[in-house]
Amino acid sequence: MRLIFSGHFSEKSLQFLRSRPEKTLYFPLDCSARNQVDSCPRNYSTTHKPTTHNPSRSLTKTCPDYFRWIHEDLRHWRETGITRETVESARRTAHFRLVILNGRVYVNKYRKSIETRDLFTMWGIVQLLRRYPGRLPDLELMFDCDDLPVIRSTDHQGPNAGPPPLFRYCSDVWSLDIVFPDWSFWGW
């Protein structure tokens, strides 16, 4: 099944890539019970336009304090970087691969997730692209939509034992899964 999130923010901006062509389903980004259409309305904003100015949220050259956790989660690859082989090793448990390239989102689904967790995680990424156009870098990541961590730190010790970079909704002190916001409650 080929799924495409469509809308005026960009034509086919979220594409699910499969090796064989299948039926295409469209998911509107402006879902309401009375307006079930197969694309966003023409007046759907292509960019985020805040309605009020908040001087306390001004742009700064330094990152907020909570960014330290991002650096902490990515510390395992600080010296070596993340290789193609390392990314591919995360496929074992990943539900999907997500690629952002030139402001467009591409997805390869590997297996079905619980409820609609995968779709709303992808939808959240599209909303980030919409809110911060041109500010999200090109990237590729593997994502597991289950709750329990699977990348155990004891399995990845030593100089050449880099863990697979696998994103998920939770982790713990014994695991190396990279924590990512759980936006799936939008769809449950």
Short mmCIF file of N, CA and C in Angstrom, two decimals:
data_model
loop_
_atom_site.label_atom_id
_atom_site.label_comp_id
_atom_site.label_asym_id
_atom_site.label_seq_id
_atom_site.Cartn_x
_atom_site.Cartn_y
_atom_site.Cartn_z
N MET A 1 0.85 -1.17 0.00
CA MET A 1 0.00 0.00 0.00
C MET A 1 0.89 1.23 0.00
N ARG A 2 0.66 2.14 -0.90
CA ARG A 2 1.42 3.38 -0.96
C ARG A 2 0.60 4.48 -0.31
N LEU A 3 1.17 5.16 0.67
CA LEU A 3 0.48 6.19 1.40
C LEU A 3 1.16 7.52 1.15
N ILE A 4 0.37 8.56 0.95
CA ILE A 4 0.94 9.88 0.72
C ILE A 4 0.19 10.88 1.56
N PHE A 5 0.92 11.67 2.37
CA PHE A 5 0.32 12.80 3.05
C PHE A 5 0.36 13.93 2.04
N SER A 6 -0.79 14.50 1.75
CA SER A 6 -0.80 15.55 0.74
C SER A 6 -1.28 16.86 1.34
N GLY A 7 -1.03 17.92 0.64
CA GLY A 7 -1.47 19.23 1.08
C GLY A 7 -0.74 20.31 0.32
N HIS A 8 -1.16 21.54 0.51
CA HIS A 8 -0.54 22.64 -0.21
C HIS A 8 0.85 23.00 0.27
N PHE A 9 1.26 22.51 1.45
CA PHE A 9 2.59 22.84 1.93
C PHE A 9 3.64 22.27 0.99
N SER A 10 3.38 21.19 0.33
CA SER A 10 4.17 20.68 -0.78
C SER A 10 3.46 19.46 -1.32
N GLU A 11 3.46 19.35 -2.60
CA GLU A 11 2.79 18.24 -3.27
C GLU A 11 3.46 16.93 -2.89
N LYS A 12 2.72 15.99 -2.37
CA LYS A 12 3.24 14.66 -2.01
C LYS A 12 4.47 14.77 -1.11
N SER A 13 4.39 15.57 -0.07
CA SER A 13 5.59 15.81 0.74
C SER A 13 5.98 14.62 1.61
N LEU A 14 5.05 13.74 1.91
CA LEU A 14 5.40 12.55 2.68
C LEU A 14 5.03 11.36 1.84
N GLN A 15 6.01 10.63 1.35
CA GLN A 15 5.76 9.52 0.47
C GLN A 15 6.25 8.23 1.12
N PHE A 16 5.45 7.20 1.02
CA PHE A 16 5.84 5.89 1.49
C PHE A 16 6.36 5.14 0.28
N LEU A 17 7.59 4.73 0.31
CA LEU A 17 8.21 4.10 -0.84
C LEU A 17 8.16 2.59 -0.67
N ARG A 18 7.71 1.92 -1.68
CA ARG A 18 7.64 0.46 -1.69
C ARG A 18 8.31 -0.05 -2.95
N SER A 19 8.70 -1.29 -2.95
CA SER A 19 9.35 -1.86 -4.11
C SER A 19 8.35 -2.20 -5.22
N ARG A 20 7.10 -2.40 -4.88
CA ARG A 20 6.11 -2.70 -5.90
C ARG A 20 4.97 -1.69 -5.81
N PRO A 21 4.40 -1.30 -6.94
CA PRO A 21 3.30 -0.33 -6.90
C PRO A 21 2.05 -0.94 -6.31
N GLU A 22 1.38 -0.18 -5.47
CA GLU A 22 0.16 -0.63 -4.85
C GLU A 22 -0.84 0.51 -4.84
N LYS A 23 -2.00 0.25 -4.28
CA LYS A 23 -3.04 1.26 -4.18
C LYS A 23 -2.54 2.45 -3.36
N THR A 24 -2.85 3.66 -3.78
CA THR A 24 -2.43 4.87 -3.08
C THR A 24 -3.56 5.40 -2.22
N LEU A 25 -3.25 5.70 -0.96
CA LEU A 25 -4.21 6.32 -0.05
C LEU A 25 -3.70 7.71 0.29
N TYR A 26 -4.60 8.67 0.40
CA TYR A 26 -4.23 10.02 0.78
C TYR A 26 -4.77 10.33 2.16
N PHE A 27 -3.99 11.03 2.97
CA PHE A 27 -4.39 11.41 4.31
C PHE A 27 -4.38 12.93 4.40
N PRO A 28 -5.54 13.54 4.65
CA PRO A 28 -5.56 15.00 4.77
C PRO A 28 -4.89 15.44 6.07
N LEU A 29 -4.29 16.62 6.05
CA LEU A 29 -3.67 17.14 7.25
C LEU A 29 -4.64 17.98 8.06
N ASP A 30 -5.81 18.25 7.50
CA ASP A 30 -6.83 19.00 8.21
C ASP A 30 -8.05 18.10 8.35
N CYS A 31 -7.95 17.14 9.23
CA CYS A 31 -9.03 16.16 9.39
C CYS A 31 -10.10 16.69 10.32
N SER A 32 -11.32 16.65 9.90
CA SER A 32 -12.44 16.96 10.79
C SER A 32 -13.58 16.04 10.40
N ALA A 33 -14.47 15.80 11.33
CA ALA A 33 -15.56 14.85 11.10
C ALA A 33 -16.46 15.29 9.95
N ARG A 34 -16.60 16.59 9.75
CA ARG A 34 -17.52 17.09 8.71
C ARG A 34 -16.84 17.30 7.37
N ASN A 35 -15.54 17.29 7.32
CA ASN A 35 -14.84 17.63 6.09
C ASN A 35 -13.86 16.53 5.70
N GLN A 36 -14.36 15.38 5.32
CA GLN A 36 -13.50 14.29 4.92
C GLN A 36 -13.17 14.42 3.44
N VAL A 37 -12.05 15.01 3.15
CA VAL A 37 -11.61 15.22 1.77
C VAL A 37 -10.30 14.49 1.55
N ASP A 38 -9.87 14.41 0.29
CA ASP A 38 -8.64 13.69 0.03
C ASP A 38 -7.42 14.59 -0.10
N SER A 39 -7.55 15.85 0.23
CA SER A 39 -6.40 16.75 0.28
C SER A 39 -6.74 17.93 1.19
N CYS A 40 -5.73 18.72 1.49
CA CYS A 40 -5.94 19.86 2.37
C CYS A 40 -6.71 20.95 1.63
N PRO A 41 -7.45 21.77 2.37
CA PRO A 41 -8.17 22.86 1.71
C PRO A 41 -7.19 23.87 1.11
N ARG A 42 -7.65 24.61 0.12
CA ARG A 42 -6.78 25.58 -0.55
C ARG A 42 -6.23 26.64 0.39
N ASN A 43 -6.97 26.95 1.46
CA ASN A 43 -6.49 27.97 2.38
C ASN A 43 -5.60 27.40 3.48
N TYR A 44 -5.18 26.16 3.37
CA TYR A 44 -4.29 25.54 4.35
C TYR A 44 -2.93 26.22 4.26
N SER A 45 -2.48 26.80 5.34
CA SER A 45 -1.25 27.58 5.35
C SER A 45 -0.05 26.73 4.99
N THR A 46 0.84 27.27 4.19
CA THR A 46 2.05 26.55 3.81
C THR A 46 3.18 26.77 4.80
N THR A 47 3.05 27.75 5.67
CA THR A 47 4.06 28.00 6.69
C THR A 47 3.37 28.34 8.00
N HIS A 48 4.12 28.23 9.07
CA HIS A 48 3.59 28.59 10.38
C HIS A 48 3.69 30.10 10.56
N LYS A 49 2.60 30.73 10.93
CA LYS A 49 2.59 32.16 11.16
C LYS A 49 2.05 32.42 12.57
N PRO A 50 2.93 32.63 13.54
CA PRO A 50 2.46 32.87 14.90
C PRO A 50 1.55 34.09 14.95
N THR A 51 0.51 34.01 15.77
CA THR A 51 -0.45 35.11 15.85
C THR A 51 -0.03 36.18 16.84
N THR A 52 0.82 35.84 17.79
CA THR A 52 1.27 36.84 18.75
C THR A 52 2.79 36.81 18.85
N HIS A 53 3.37 37.95 19.15
CA HIS A 53 4.81 38.03 19.32
C HIS A 53 5.14 37.86 20.79
N ASN A 54 6.04 36.98 21.10
CA ASN A 54 6.44 36.73 22.46
C ASN A 54 7.93 37.04 22.58
N PRO A 55 8.30 38.21 23.14
CA PRO A 55 9.71 38.59 23.21
C PRO A 55 10.57 37.62 24.00
N SER A 56 9.96 36.89 24.94
CA SER A 56 10.75 35.95 25.74
C SER A 56 11.20 34.75 24.90
N ARG A 57 10.62 34.56 23.71
CA ARG A 57 11.00 33.44 22.84
C ARG A 57 11.83 33.93 21.67
N SER A 58 12.62 34.95 21.87
CA SER A 58 13.41 35.51 20.78
C SER A 58 14.48 34.52 20.33
N LEU A 59 14.95 34.71 19.11
CA LEU A 59 15.99 33.85 18.57
C LEU A 59 17.31 34.15 19.27
N THR A 60 18.03 33.10 19.65
CA THR A 60 19.33 33.26 20.28
C THR A 60 20.33 32.40 19.55
N LYS A 61 21.59 32.64 19.83
CA LYS A 61 22.66 31.86 19.20
C LYS A 61 22.97 30.59 19.98
N THR A 62 22.44 30.45 21.19
CA THR A 62 22.70 29.26 21.99
C THR A 62 21.44 28.41 22.09
N CYS A 63 21.66 27.13 22.25
CA CYS A 63 20.53 26.20 22.37
C CYS A 63 19.99 26.21 23.79
N PRO A 64 18.72 25.92 23.96
CA PRO A 64 18.14 25.80 25.31
C PRO A 64 18.84 24.69 26.09
N ASP A 65 18.75 24.75 27.40
CA ASP A 65 19.42 23.81 28.29
C ASP A 65 19.02 22.36 28.02
N TYR A 66 17.75 22.12 27.64
CA TYR A 66 17.31 20.74 27.44
C TYR A 66 17.97 20.08 26.21
N PHE A 67 18.64 20.85 25.37
CA PHE A 67 19.35 20.26 24.24
C PHE A 67 20.49 19.34 24.71
N ARG A 68 20.91 19.48 25.96
CA ARG A 68 21.99 18.62 26.45
C ARG A 68 21.60 17.15 26.33
N TRP A 69 20.31 16.85 26.41
CA TRP A 69 19.86 15.45 26.31
C TRP A 69 20.02 14.93 24.89
N ILE A 70 19.86 15.78 23.92
CA ILE A 70 20.10 15.36 22.53
C ILE A 70 21.57 14.98 22.37
N HIS A 71 22.44 15.83 22.88
CA HIS A 71 23.88 15.53 22.80
C HIS A 71 24.22 14.26 23.58
N GLU A 72 23.57 14.07 24.70
CA GLU A 72 23.78 12.87 25.50
C GLU A 72 23.34 11.62 24.73
N ASP A 73 22.17 11.67 24.11
CA ASP A 73 21.68 10.51 23.34
C ASP A 73 22.55 10.19 22.14
N LEU A 74 23.20 11.18 21.58
CA LEU A 74 24.02 10.98 20.38
C LEU A 74 25.52 10.82 20.69
N ARG A 75 25.89 10.76 21.96
CA ARG A 75 27.29 10.72 22.35
C ARG A 75 28.03 9.49 21.80
N HIS A 76 27.34 8.40 21.57
CA HIS A 76 27.98 7.16 21.12
C HIS A 76 28.62 7.31 19.74
N TRP A 77 28.16 8.29 18.97
CA TRP A 77 28.67 8.48 17.61
C TRP A 77 29.48 9.77 17.47
N ARG A 78 29.78 10.42 18.59
CA ARG A 78 30.49 11.70 18.56
C ARG A 78 31.84 11.56 17.85
N GLU A 79 32.57 10.53 18.17
CA GLU A 79 33.92 10.36 17.61
C GLU A 79 33.91 9.67 16.26
N THR A 80 33.02 8.70 16.07
CA THR A 80 33.06 7.87 14.86
C THR A 80 32.08 8.31 13.78
N GLY A 81 31.06 9.05 14.15
CA GLY A 81 30.01 9.37 13.19
C GLY A 81 29.09 8.17 13.02
N ILE A 82 28.07 8.33 12.21
CA ILE A 82 27.11 7.25 11.96
C ILE A 82 27.28 6.81 10.51
N THR A 83 27.60 5.55 10.32
CA THR A 83 27.83 5.01 8.98
C THR A 83 26.54 4.42 8.42
N ARG A 84 26.54 4.17 7.13
CA ARG A 84 25.41 3.50 6.47
C ARG A 84 25.17 2.14 7.12
N GLU A 85 26.25 1.41 7.38
CA GLU A 85 26.13 0.08 8.00
C GLU A 85 25.46 0.18 9.38
N THR A 86 25.81 1.20 10.15
CA THR A 86 25.23 1.38 11.47
C THR A 86 23.74 1.66 11.36
N VAL A 87 23.35 2.53 10.44
CA VAL A 87 21.92 2.83 10.23
C VAL A 87 21.18 1.56 9.85
N GLU A 88 21.73 0.82 8.89
CA GLU A 88 21.07 -0.41 8.43
C GLU A 88 20.91 -1.44 9.54
N SER A 89 21.82 -1.45 10.51
CA SER A 89 21.73 -2.43 11.60
C SER A 89 20.51 -2.16 12.48
N ALA A 90 19.95 -0.96 12.43
CA ALA A 90 18.75 -0.65 13.22
C ALA A 90 17.48 -1.18 12.57
N ARG A 91 17.56 -1.62 11.33
CA ARG A 91 16.37 -2.11 10.62
C ARG A 91 15.77 -3.35 11.26
N ARG A 92 16.56 -4.08 11.99
CA ARG A 92 16.12 -5.34 12.61
C ARG A 92 14.81 -5.17 13.38
N THR A 93 14.65 -4.07 14.11
CA THR A 93 13.43 -3.85 14.87
C THR A 93 12.65 -2.62 14.44
N ALA A 94 13.15 -1.88 13.46
CA ALA A 94 12.49 -0.63 13.05
C ALA A 94 11.15 -0.89 12.36
N HIS A 95 10.20 -0.01 12.61
CA HIS A 95 8.93 -0.04 11.89
C HIS A 95 9.04 0.71 10.57
N PHE A 96 9.85 1.76 10.55
CA PHE A 96 10.02 2.51 9.31
C PHE A 96 11.34 3.27 9.30
N ARG A 97 11.76 3.62 8.08
CA ARG A 97 12.90 4.49 7.83
C ARG A 97 12.32 5.81 7.36
N LEU A 98 12.79 6.92 7.91
CA LEU A 98 12.31 8.23 7.52
C LEU A 98 13.50 9.04 6.99
N VAL A 99 13.33 9.63 5.82
CA VAL A 99 14.37 10.45 5.21
C VAL A 99 13.79 11.83 4.96
N ILE A 100 14.52 12.86 5.37
CA ILE A 100 14.19 14.24 4.98
C ILE A 100 15.25 14.64 3.99
N LEU A 101 14.82 15.02 2.79
CA LEU A 101 15.74 15.43 1.74
C LEU A 101 15.16 16.65 1.05
N ASN A 102 15.87 17.75 1.12
CA ASN A 102 15.42 19.01 0.52
C ASN A 102 14.02 19.41 0.97
N GLY A 103 13.73 19.22 2.26
CA GLY A 103 12.45 19.64 2.81
C GLY A 103 11.29 18.71 2.53
N ARG A 104 11.55 17.56 1.94
CA ARG A 104 10.50 16.57 1.68
C ARG A 104 10.76 15.33 2.52
N VAL A 105 9.69 14.67 2.93
CA VAL A 105 9.80 13.49 3.78
C VAL A 105 9.49 12.25 2.97
N TYR A 106 10.38 11.27 3.06
CA TYR A 106 10.19 9.99 2.40
C TYR A 106 10.23 8.90 3.46
N VAL A 107 9.39 7.89 3.31
CA VAL A 107 9.29 6.84 4.32
C VAL A 107 9.26 5.47 3.67
N ASN A 108 10.03 4.55 4.22
CA ASN A 108 9.93 3.13 3.89
C ASN A 108 9.35 2.44 5.11
N LYS A 109 8.19 1.83 4.96
CA LYS A 109 7.59 1.08 6.06
C LYS A 109 8.08 -0.35 6.00
N TYR A 110 8.52 -0.87 7.15
CA TYR A 110 9.01 -2.24 7.20
C TYR A 110 7.99 -3.19 7.80
N ARG A 111 7.24 -2.71 8.78
CA ARG A 111 6.23 -3.57 9.41
C ARG A 111 5.16 -2.70 10.07
N LYS A 112 4.04 -3.31 10.37
CA LYS A 112 2.91 -2.59 10.95
C LYS A 112 3.20 -2.25 12.41
N SER A 113 2.79 -1.06 12.81
CA SER A 113 2.97 -0.66 14.21
C SER A 113 1.64 -0.75 14.94
N ILE A 114 1.68 -0.52 16.24
CA ILE A 114 0.48 -0.51 17.06
C ILE A 114 -0.40 0.66 16.64
N GLU A 115 -1.67 0.39 16.42
CA GLU A 115 -2.63 1.44 16.07
C GLU A 115 -2.08 2.31 14.93
N THR A 116 -2.03 3.62 15.15
CA THR A 116 -1.54 4.55 14.12
C THR A 116 -0.30 5.30 14.59
N ARG A 117 0.47 4.68 15.46
CA ARG A 117 1.64 5.35 16.02
C ARG A 117 2.60 5.80 14.92
N ASP A 118 2.84 4.96 13.94
CA ASP A 118 3.78 5.33 12.88
C ASP A 118 3.27 6.52 12.07
N LEU A 119 2.01 6.49 11.68
CA LEU A 119 1.46 7.57 10.85
C LEU A 119 1.50 8.92 11.55
N PHE A 120 1.18 8.94 12.84
CA PHE A 120 1.16 10.22 13.53
C PHE A 120 2.56 10.69 13.92
N THR A 121 3.50 9.80 14.02
CA THR A 121 4.89 10.21 14.19
C THR A 121 5.36 10.89 12.90
N MET A 122 5.04 10.29 11.77
CA MET A 122 5.39 10.89 10.48
C MET A 122 4.68 12.23 10.29
N TRP A 123 3.43 12.27 10.67
CA TRP A 123 2.65 13.52 10.55
C TRP A 123 3.29 14.61 11.39
N GLY A 124 3.80 14.26 12.58
CA GLY A 124 4.49 15.23 13.43
C GLY A 124 5.72 15.80 12.75
N ILE A 125 6.46 14.94 12.02
CA ILE A 125 7.64 15.41 11.28
C ILE A 125 7.21 16.41 10.19
N VAL A 126 6.13 16.09 9.50
CA VAL A 126 5.62 17.00 8.47
C VAL A 126 5.26 18.35 9.11
N GLN A 127 4.66 18.32 10.29
CA GLN A 127 4.31 19.56 10.96
C GLN A 127 5.56 20.36 11.35
N LEU A 128 6.63 19.68 11.75
CA LEU A 128 7.89 20.37 12.04
C LEU A 128 8.44 21.04 10.78
N LEU A 129 8.38 20.34 9.67
CA LEU A 129 8.84 20.93 8.40
C LEU A 129 8.01 22.15 8.04
N ARG A 130 6.74 22.08 8.32
CA ARG A 130 5.83 23.18 8.02
C ARG A 130 6.09 24.37 8.94
N ARG A 131 6.33 24.09 10.20
CA ARG A 131 6.54 25.17 11.18
C ARG A 131 7.92 25.81 11.04
N TYR A 132 8.91 25.01 10.66
CA TYR A 132 10.29 25.49 10.53
C TYR A 132 10.82 25.23 9.12
N PRO A 133 10.21 25.84 8.10
CA PRO A 133 10.64 25.56 6.72
C PRO A 133 12.10 25.94 6.50
N GLY A 134 12.82 25.02 5.88
CA GLY A 134 14.22 25.25 5.57
C GLY A 134 15.15 25.10 6.76
N ARG A 135 14.64 24.77 7.93
CA ARG A 135 15.50 24.68 9.12
C ARG A 135 15.79 23.26 9.56
N LEU A 136 15.07 22.26 9.02
CA LEU A 136 15.38 20.88 9.34
C LEU A 136 16.39 20.37 8.32
N PRO A 137 17.47 19.77 8.79
CA PRO A 137 18.51 19.30 7.86
C PRO A 137 18.09 18.03 7.14
N ASP A 138 18.77 17.74 6.06
CA ASP A 138 18.60 16.44 5.42
C ASP A 138 19.07 15.40 6.42
N LEU A 139 18.28 14.34 6.59
CA LEU A 139 18.65 13.30 7.55
C LEU A 139 17.97 12.00 7.19
N GLU A 140 18.43 10.96 7.83
CA GLU A 140 17.82 9.63 7.66
C GLU A 140 17.82 8.97 9.04
N LEU A 141 16.68 8.39 9.41
CA LEU A 141 16.63 7.72 10.69
C LEU A 141 15.73 6.50 10.63
N MET A 142 16.00 5.57 11.54
CA MET A 142 15.18 4.38 11.72
C MET A 142 14.34 4.60 12.97
N PHE A 143 13.08 4.17 12.91
CA PHE A 143 12.17 4.42 14.03
C PHE A 143 11.43 3.15 14.40
N ASP A 144 11.40 2.87 15.70
CA ASP A 144 10.66 1.74 16.25
C ASP A 144 9.51 2.31 17.07
N CYS A 145 8.29 1.92 16.77
CA CYS A 145 7.09 2.50 17.41
C CYS A 145 6.65 1.76 18.67
N ASP A 146 7.37 0.74 19.08
CA ASP A 146 7.00 0.04 20.31
C ASP A 146 7.51 0.83 21.52
N ASP A 147 7.01 0.46 22.69
CA ASP A 147 7.37 1.20 23.90
C ASP A 147 8.69 0.76 24.52
N LEU A 148 8.92 -0.51 24.65
CA LEU A 148 10.08 -0.98 25.40
C LEU A 148 11.37 -0.84 24.60
N PRO A 149 12.43 -0.35 25.24
CA PRO A 149 13.73 -0.22 24.57
C PRO A 149 14.28 -1.58 24.14
N VAL A 150 15.06 -1.58 23.06
CA VAL A 150 15.63 -2.84 22.56
C VAL A 150 17.14 -2.79 22.36
N ILE A 151 17.74 -1.61 22.37
CA ILE A 151 19.19 -1.50 22.17
C ILE A 151 19.86 -1.49 23.54
N ARG A 152 20.22 -2.68 24.02
CA ARG A 152 20.81 -2.81 25.35
C ARG A 152 22.27 -2.35 25.34
N SER A 153 22.64 -1.55 26.31
CA SER A 153 24.00 -1.01 26.37
C SER A 153 25.03 -2.12 26.57
N THR A 154 24.67 -3.20 27.25
CA THR A 154 25.63 -4.30 27.46
C THR A 154 26.01 -5.00 26.16
N ASP A 155 25.18 -4.89 25.13
CA ASP A 155 25.48 -5.51 23.83
C ASP A 155 26.40 -4.65 22.98
N HIS A 156 26.70 -3.43 23.43
CA HIS A 156 27.46 -2.49 22.60
C HIS A 156 28.54 -1.80 23.43
N GLN A 157 29.50 -2.60 23.89
CA GLN A 157 30.61 -2.07 24.67
C GLN A 157 31.90 -2.30 23.91
N GLY A 158 32.88 -1.44 24.12
CA GLY A 158 34.17 -1.57 23.47
C GLY A 158 34.35 -0.53 22.38
N PRO A 159 35.55 -0.44 21.84
CA PRO A 159 35.88 0.63 20.89
C PRO A 159 35.14 0.55 19.55
N ASN A 160 34.81 -0.63 19.08
CA ASN A 160 34.16 -0.77 17.76
C ASN A 160 32.75 -1.33 17.88
N ALA A 161 32.09 -1.07 18.98
CA ALA A 161 30.78 -1.67 19.23
C ALA A 161 29.69 -0.60 19.23
N GLY A 162 29.69 0.25 18.21
CA GLY A 162 28.69 1.32 18.14
C GLY A 162 27.28 0.76 18.02
N PRO A 163 26.35 1.28 18.81
CA PRO A 163 24.97 0.79 18.76
C PRO A 163 24.25 1.29 17.51
N PRO A 164 23.22 0.59 17.06
CA PRO A 164 22.42 1.10 15.95
C PRO A 164 21.66 2.34 16.41
N PRO A 165 21.62 3.40 15.61
CA PRO A 165 20.87 4.60 15.98
C PRO A 165 19.38 4.38 15.73
N LEU A 166 18.66 3.96 16.75
CA LEU A 166 17.25 3.63 16.64
C LEU A 166 16.44 4.60 17.50
N PHE A 167 15.51 5.30 16.88
CA PHE A 167 14.65 6.24 17.60
C PHE A 167 13.39 5.52 18.05
N ARG A 168 12.90 5.92 19.23
CA ARG A 168 11.66 5.35 19.78
C ARG A 168 11.13 6.29 20.84
N TYR A 169 9.99 5.95 21.42
CA TYR A 169 9.32 6.84 22.37
C TYR A 169 9.89 6.80 23.78
N CYS A 170 10.68 5.79 24.11
CA CYS A 170 11.22 5.74 25.46
C CYS A 170 12.53 4.96 25.49
N SER A 171 13.25 5.14 26.56
CA SER A 171 14.49 4.43 26.80
C SER A 171 14.65 4.31 28.31
N ASP A 172 15.76 3.79 28.76
CA ASP A 172 16.04 3.71 30.19
C ASP A 172 17.55 3.73 30.39
N VAL A 173 17.99 3.63 31.63
CA VAL A 173 19.43 3.74 31.91
C VAL A 173 20.23 2.55 31.39
N TRP A 174 19.58 1.45 31.05
CA TRP A 174 20.25 0.25 30.56
C TRP A 174 20.22 0.16 29.03
N SER A 175 19.63 1.16 28.37
CA SER A 175 19.42 1.09 26.93
C SER A 175 19.98 2.30 26.20
N LEU A 176 20.18 2.14 24.90
CA LEU A 176 20.76 3.20 24.08
C LEU A 176 19.80 3.69 23.00
N ASP A 177 18.53 3.32 23.08
CA ASP A 177 17.53 3.82 22.14
C ASP A 177 17.47 5.34 22.27
N ILE A 178 17.26 6.04 21.17
CA ILE A 178 17.23 7.50 21.17
C ILE A 178 15.78 7.95 21.34
N VAL A 179 15.53 8.71 22.38
CA VAL A 179 14.16 9.12 22.72
C VAL A 179 13.66 10.17 21.73
N PHE A 180 12.39 10.01 21.34
CA PHE A 180 11.73 10.87 20.37
C PHE A 180 10.32 11.16 20.88
N PRO A 181 9.78 12.36 20.66
CA PRO A 181 8.43 12.67 21.16
C PRO A 181 7.36 11.71 20.63
N ASP A 182 6.44 11.34 21.47
CA ASP A 182 5.32 10.47 21.07
C ASP A 182 4.12 11.34 20.72
N TRP A 183 3.93 11.57 19.42
CA TRP A 183 2.81 12.35 18.94
C TRP A 183 1.61 11.48 18.58
N SER A 184 1.71 10.18 18.82
CA SER A 184 0.65 9.28 18.37
C SER A 184 -0.67 9.48 19.09
N PHE A 185 -0.66 10.16 20.24
CA PHE A 185 -1.93 10.38 20.94
C PHE A 185 -2.87 11.22 20.09
N TRP A 186 -2.36 11.93 19.09
CA TRP A 186 -3.23 12.69 18.18
C TRP A 186 -4.17 11.76 17.41
N GLY A 187 -3.74 10.53 17.22
CA GLY A 187 -4.51 9.62 16.39
C GLY A 187 -5.26 8.54 17.13
N TRP A 188 -5.18 8.50 18.46
CA TRP A 188 -5.84 7.43 19.19
C TRP A 188 -7.14 7.91 19.75
#
